Coordinates of N, CA and C in Angstrom, one line a residue:
X20 N 0.9 -0.8 -0.7 CA -0.4 -0.2 -0.1 C 1.4 0.9 0.2
X21 N 0.7 2.1 -0.9 CA 1.8 3.2 -0.7 C 0.8 4.6 0.4
X22 N 1.9 4.7 0.4 CA 1.8 6.1 1.2 C 0.7 7.5 1.7
X23 N 0.3 7.4 0.3 CA -0.6 8.6 0.2 C -2.2 8.0 0.3
X24 N -2.4 7.0 -0.2 CA -2.9 6.3 -0.2 C -3.7 5.8 1.9
X25 N -2.5 5.5 2.3 CA -2.8 5.1 4.2 C -3.2 6.3 4.8
X26 N -2.3 7.7 4.0 CA -3.5 8.9 4.7 C -4.7 8.5 3.9
X27 N -5.0 9.2 3.3 CA -5.8 9.3 2.5 C -6.9 8.3 3.1
X28 N -7.1 7.3 3.2 CA -8.0 6.7 4.7 C -8.0 6.8 6.0
X29 N -6.9 7.5 6.6 CA -6.6 7.4 7.7 C -7.7 8.6 8.0
X30 N -7.5 9.6 6.8 CA -8.2 11.3 7.1 C -10.1 11.1 7.1
X31 N -10.1 9.8 5.8 CA -11.4 9.3 5.6 C -11.7 8.4 7.5
X32 N -10.8 7.7 7.7 CA -11.9 7.0 8.8 C -12.0 8.6 10.1
X33 N -11.1 9.4 10.4 CA -11.4 10.6 11.2 C -12.3 11.6 10.8
X34 N -12.5 11.2 9.9 CA -13.9 12.3 9.4 C -15.1 11.5 9.8
X35 N -14.9 10.5 8.8 CA -16.1 9.8 9.4 C -16.3 9.3 11.1
X36 N -15.6 9.2 11.8 CA -16.1 9.1 13.2 C -15.9 10.0 14.2
X37 N -15.7 11.1 13.7 CA -15.6 12.6 14.3 C -16.5 13.8 13.9
X38 N -17.4 13.0 12.7 CA -18.6 13.8 12.1 C -19.5 13.5 13.6
X39 N -20.4 14.7 13.4 CA -21.5 15.0 14.3 C -22.8 15.2 13.7
X40 N -24.4 14.4 14.5 CA -25.6 15.0 13.2 C -26.3 16.1 13.5
X41 N -26.4 17.1 13.2 CA -26.9 17.9 12.9 C -28.6 17.9 12.7
X42 N -29.5 17.5 13.8 CA -31.2 16.9 13.5 C -31.6 18.1 12.5
X43 N -33.0 18.0 12.6 CA -34.1 19.2 11.9 C -34.2 20.7 13.4
X44 N -34.5 20.9 13.1 CA -34.9 22.3 14.0 C -36.1 21.5 14.5
X45 N -36.2 21.5 15.9 CA -38.4 21.2 16.4 C -38.5 22.5 17.1
X46 N -38.4 23.6 16.6 CA -38.6 25.5 16.4 C -38.0 26.2 15.6
X47 N -37.9 27.6 15.7 CA -36.7 28.3 16.5 C -36.2 29.5 16.9
X48 N -37.7 28.7 18.3 CA -37.6 29.8 19.6 C -38.5 29.3 20.5
X49 N -37.4 29.3 21.7 CA -37.7 28.5 22.8 C -37.7 29.5 24.6
X50 N -38.9 28.9 25.2 CA -39.1 30.1 26.6 C -37.7 29.1 27.3
X51 N -37.3 30.5 28.4 CA -36.5 29.5 28.9 C -36.4 30.5 30.3
X52 N -36.0 30.0 31.6 CA -35.3 31.4 32.5 C -34.7 32.1 33.1
X53 N -33.7 31.9 31.6 CA -32.9 33.2 31.7 C -32.3 32.8 30.2
X54 N -31.5 33.3 29.9 CA -30.9 33.9 28.8 C -30.3 32.4 27.6
X55 N -29.1 31.5 29.4 CA -28.4 30.2 28.6 C -29.7 28.9 28.8
X56 N -30.6 29.2 29.4 CA -31.6 28.4 29.1 C -30.8 27.4 30.9
X57 N -30.5 27.9 31.5 CA -29.6 26.9 33.0 C -30.0 26.5 34.1
X58 N -31.2 27.6 33.5 CA -32.4 27.4 35.4 C -33.4 26.1 34.9
X59 N -33.8 25.6 36.0 CA -34.9 24.8 35.7 C -36.3 25.5 36.2
X60 N -37.6 25.6 35.0 CA -38.3 26.7 34.8 C -39.5 25.7 36.1
X61 N -39.8 24.6 35.4 CA -40.7 23.8 35.8 C -40.3 22.4 36.3
X62 N -41.1 22.0 37.0 CA -41.0 20.4 37.5 C -42.6 19.4 36.5
X63 N -42.6 18.6 36.2 CA -43.7 17.8 35.3 C -43.6 16.2 35.9
X64 N -44.4 15.9 35.8 CA -44.3 14.4 35.9 C -45.5 13.5 35.0
X65 N -44.8 12.7 34.5 CA -44.9 11.5 33.0 C -46.0 11.1 33.1
X66 N -47.0 11.3 32.8 CA -48.4 10.6 32.8 C -48.6 9.2 31.6
X67 N -47.5 9.2 30.5 CA -47.8 7.4 30.1 C -46.0 7.3 29.1
X68 N -45.4 6.2 28.8 CA -44.0 5.9 28.8 C -44.5 6.6 27.2
X69 N -42.7 6.8 26.6 CA -42.6 7.4 26.0 C -41.0 7.1 25.3
X70 N -41.1 6.5 24.1 CA -40.0 6.0 23.8 C -39.1 6.9 22.2
X71 N -38.3 7.7 22.5 CA -37.6 8.5 21.9 C -37.2 7.8 20.3
X72 N -37.3 8.9 19.6 CA -37.7 8.6 18.1 C -36.9 8.9 17.7
X73 N -35.5 9.3 18.2 CA -34.3 9.4 17.3 C -33.2 10.6 18.5
X74 N -32.0 11.8 18.9 CA -31.8 11.2 19.6 C -31.6 12.7 20.2
X75 N -32.6 13.3 19.5 CA -32.9 14.7 20.2 C -33.9 14.3 21.1
X76 N -34.2 13.6 21.6 CA -34.8 13.0 22.6 C -35.1 12.3 23.5
X77 N -35.4 12.5 25.3 CA -35.1 11.4 26.0 C -36.6 10.5 26.7
X78 N -36.3 9.6 26.5 CA -36.8 8.6 27.3 C -37.9 8.7 28.2
X79 N -39.2 8.5 28.9 CA -39.9 8.2 29.8 C -40.3 7.3 30.1
X80 N -40.8 7.4 31.8 CA -41.7 5.8 32.1 C -42.8 6.9 33.2
X81 N -43.7 6.7 32.7 CA -44.8 6.8 33.1 C -44.4 6.8 34.8
X82 N -44.6 8.2 35.9 CA -44.5 8.8 36.7 C -43.3 9.1 37.4
X83 N -42.3 9.2 36.3 CA -41.0 9.8 36.6 C -41.4 11.4 36.8
X84 N -40.6 12.0 37.5 CA -40.1 13.1 37.6 C -39.3 14.0 36.3
X85 N -39.9 15.0 36.0 CA -39.4 15.7 34.6 C -38.6 17.2 35.2
X86 N -36.9 17.7 35.2 CA -36.7 19.5 35.8 C -36.8 19.9 33.5
X87 N -38.4 20.8 33.4 CA -37.8 21.3 32.7 C -37.6 23.0 33.0
X88 N -36.1 22.7 31.5 CA -35.1 23.6 31.6 C -36.0 24.3 30.4
X89 N -36.4 24.3 29.6 CA -37.2 24.8 28.1 C -39.0 25.0 27.4
X90 N -39.1 25.5 27.1 CA -40.4 25.0 25.9 C -40.7 25.6 24.6
X91 N -40.1 24.7 23.8 CA -40.2 25.3 22.4 C -41.8 25.9 22.1
X92 N -41.2 26.7 21.2 CA -42.4 27.6 20.5 C -42.5 27.6 19.4
X93 N -44.1 26.6 19.6 CA -44.2 25.2 18.0 C -44.4 26.7 16.6
X94 N -43.7 25.5 15.7 CA -44.2 26.6 13.9 C -45.8 26.0 14.2
X95 N -46.5 26.2 13.1 CA -48.0 26.5 12.4 C -47.8 24.9 12.2
X96 N -48.6 24.0 13.0 CA -49.1 22.4 12.4 C -47.6 21.6 12.8
X97 N -46.9 21.9 13.8 CA -45.9 21.4 14.6 C -46.5 20.7 16.4
X98 N -46.1 19.9 16.5 CA -45.7 19.2 17.8 C -45.9 20.3 18.8
X99 N -45.3 20.3 19.8 CA -45.0 21.2 21.9 C -44.2 20.0 21.9
X100 N -42.9 21.2 22.1 CA -42.2 20.1 22.9 C -41.4 20.8 23.6
X101 N -41.1 20.3 25.4 CA -39.9 20.6 25.8 C -38.7 20.0 25.8
X102 N -38.2 20.5 26.6 CA -36.6 20.2 27.3 C -36.5 19.9 27.9
X103 N -36.2 19.4 29.0 CA -36.1 18.8 30.4 C -34.6 17.3 30.5
X104 N -34.9 16.2 31.7 CA -33.7 16.2 32.4 C -35.2 15.1 33.2
X105 N -34.7 13.9 33.2 CA -35.3 12.6 34.2 C -34.8 12.7 35.2
X106 N -36.0 13.0 36.2 CA -35.0 12.9 38.4 C -35.6 11.3 38.8
X107 N -35.0 10.5 38.7 CA -35.6 9.1 39.1 C -34.8 8.4 39.7
X108 N -35.2 7.5 40.9 CA -34.4 7.1 42.1 C -34.2 6.0 41.5
X109 N -35.4 5.5 40.5 CA -35.5 4.2 40.0 C -34.4 3.5 38.9
X110 N -34.8 4.8 37.9 CA -33.6 4.4 36.6 C -32.8 5.1 36.4
X111 N -32.1 5.5 37.4 CA -30.6 6.7 37.6 C -30.0 6.6 36.5
X112 N -29.5 5.9 35.8 CA -28.7 5.5 34.1 C -29.1 6.7 33.3
X113 N -30.2 7.1 33.6 CA -31.0 8.3 32.8 C -31.1 9.4 33.2
X114 N -30.6 10.1 34.4 CA -30.4 10.7 34.9 C -29.8 12.0 34.6
X115 N -29.4 13.2 34.3 CA -28.6 13.8 33.6 C -28.6 13.9 32.7
X116 N -29.2 13.6 32.1 CA -29.5 13.3 29.9 C -30.9 14.5 29.5
X117 N -30.6 15.1 29.1 CA -31.3 16.1 28.8 C -31.6 15.9 27.4
X118 N -33.3 15.8 27.7 CA -33.1 15.7 25.5 C -34.9 16.6 25.4
X119 N -35.3 16.5 24.4 CA -36.8 16.6 23.9 C -38.1 15.7 24.7
X120 N -39.3 15.6 24.8 CA -40.3 15.3 24.6 C -41.8 16.2 24.1
X121 N -42.5 14.9 23.7 CA -44.1 16.0 24.1 C -44.4 16.9 24.6
X122 N -44.2 17.7 25.1 CA -45.3 18.8 26.3 C -46.7 17.5 27.2
X123 N -47.2 17.0 25.6 CA -48.5 16.0 26.1 C -48.2 14.7 26.8
X124 N -47.0 14.9 27.0 CA -46.6 13.5 27.5 C -46.3 14.1 29.6
X125 N -46.8 15.0 29.9 CA -45.6 15.7 31.8 C -47.2 16.5 31.9
X126 N -47.4 16.1 32.3 CA -48.6 17.4 33.9 C -47.4 18.1 34.3
X127 N -46.9 19.5 34.5 CA -46.5 20.5 34.8 C -47.0 20.6 36.4
X128 N -46.3 19.9 37.3 CA -46.2 20.0 39.3 C -46.0 21.3 39.6
X129 N -45.2 21.5 39.1 CA -45.0 22.9 39.9 C -44.1 24.3 39.1
X130 N -44.2 25.4 39.4 CA -43.7 26.0 38.5 C -42.4 26.8 39.2
X131 N -41.3 26.9 39.0 CA -40.5 28.0 39.7 C -40.3 28.9 38.7
X132 N -40.0 29.1 37.9 CA -39.7 30.6 37.1 C -41.4 31.1 36.4
X133 N -41.9 32.0 36.7 CA -42.6 33.0 36.5 C -42.8 33.8 35.0
X134 N -41.3 34.2 35.7 CA -40.9 36.0 34.2 C -40.2 35.1 33.3
X135 N -40.3 34.6 31.9 CA -39.7 33.9 31.0 C -39.1 35.0 30.1
X136 N -38.0 33.6 29.2 CA -37.7 35.0 28.9 C -37.6 34.2 27.3
X137 N -37.7 35.0 26.1 CA -37.9 34.2 25.1 C -37.1 34.6 23.8
X138 N -35.5 32.5 23.8 CA -34.5 32.9 22.8 C -35.0 32.0 22.0
X139 N -33.6 32.9 21.3 CA -34.1 32.0 19.2 C -33.0 30.2 19.7
X140 N -33.2 29.0 19.2 CA -32.9 28.1 19.0 C -31.4 28.2 18.0
X141 N -31.2 27.6 18.2 CA -29.5 27.7 17.7 C -29.5 26.4 17.1
X142 N -28.8 25.7 16.4 CA -28.3 24.2 15.6 C -27.5 23.6 16.7
X143 N -26.8 24.0 17.9 CA -26.3 23.0 18.7 C -27.5 23.1 19.6
X144 N -29.1 23.5 19.8 CA -30.0 22.5 20.3 C -30.0 21.5 19.9
X145 N -30.0 21.3 18.6 CA -30.8 20.1 17.8 C -29.6 19.3 17.4
X146 N -28.3 19.0 18.3 CA -26.9 18.7 17.7 C -27.3 17.1 18.9
X147 N -27.2 16.1 18.0 CA -26.7 14.9 17.9 C -24.9 14.5 18.0
X148 N -24.9 13.4 19.2 CA -23.7 12.8 19.4 C -23.5 11.6 18.3

């Protein structure tokens, strides 16, 4: 095998492994507790199981608590999605993972922040590893 061919092959493999996927945007704007969306807006209880259709979403199980960090402002004809993280003593492996889920799958039980901020979404909001 020639040296240039080996270099080309290695570069191709690096590009393939380092490439991340930018998924379609679910919305252009979101509602958050602050400009960085770092504060928990509310807490919700999961009403039914939800299996994540892709890497932008998180799995939910009936009865779990979810910390809500942002609420996407839906486009016309689009679904309503919120971003959050599961809190559960039973499913510890999912704790700390932030992702989207349908707002209809949860019941908002407690609001922590009343004065919210409208923030534009970015491609990083829908980035998949």
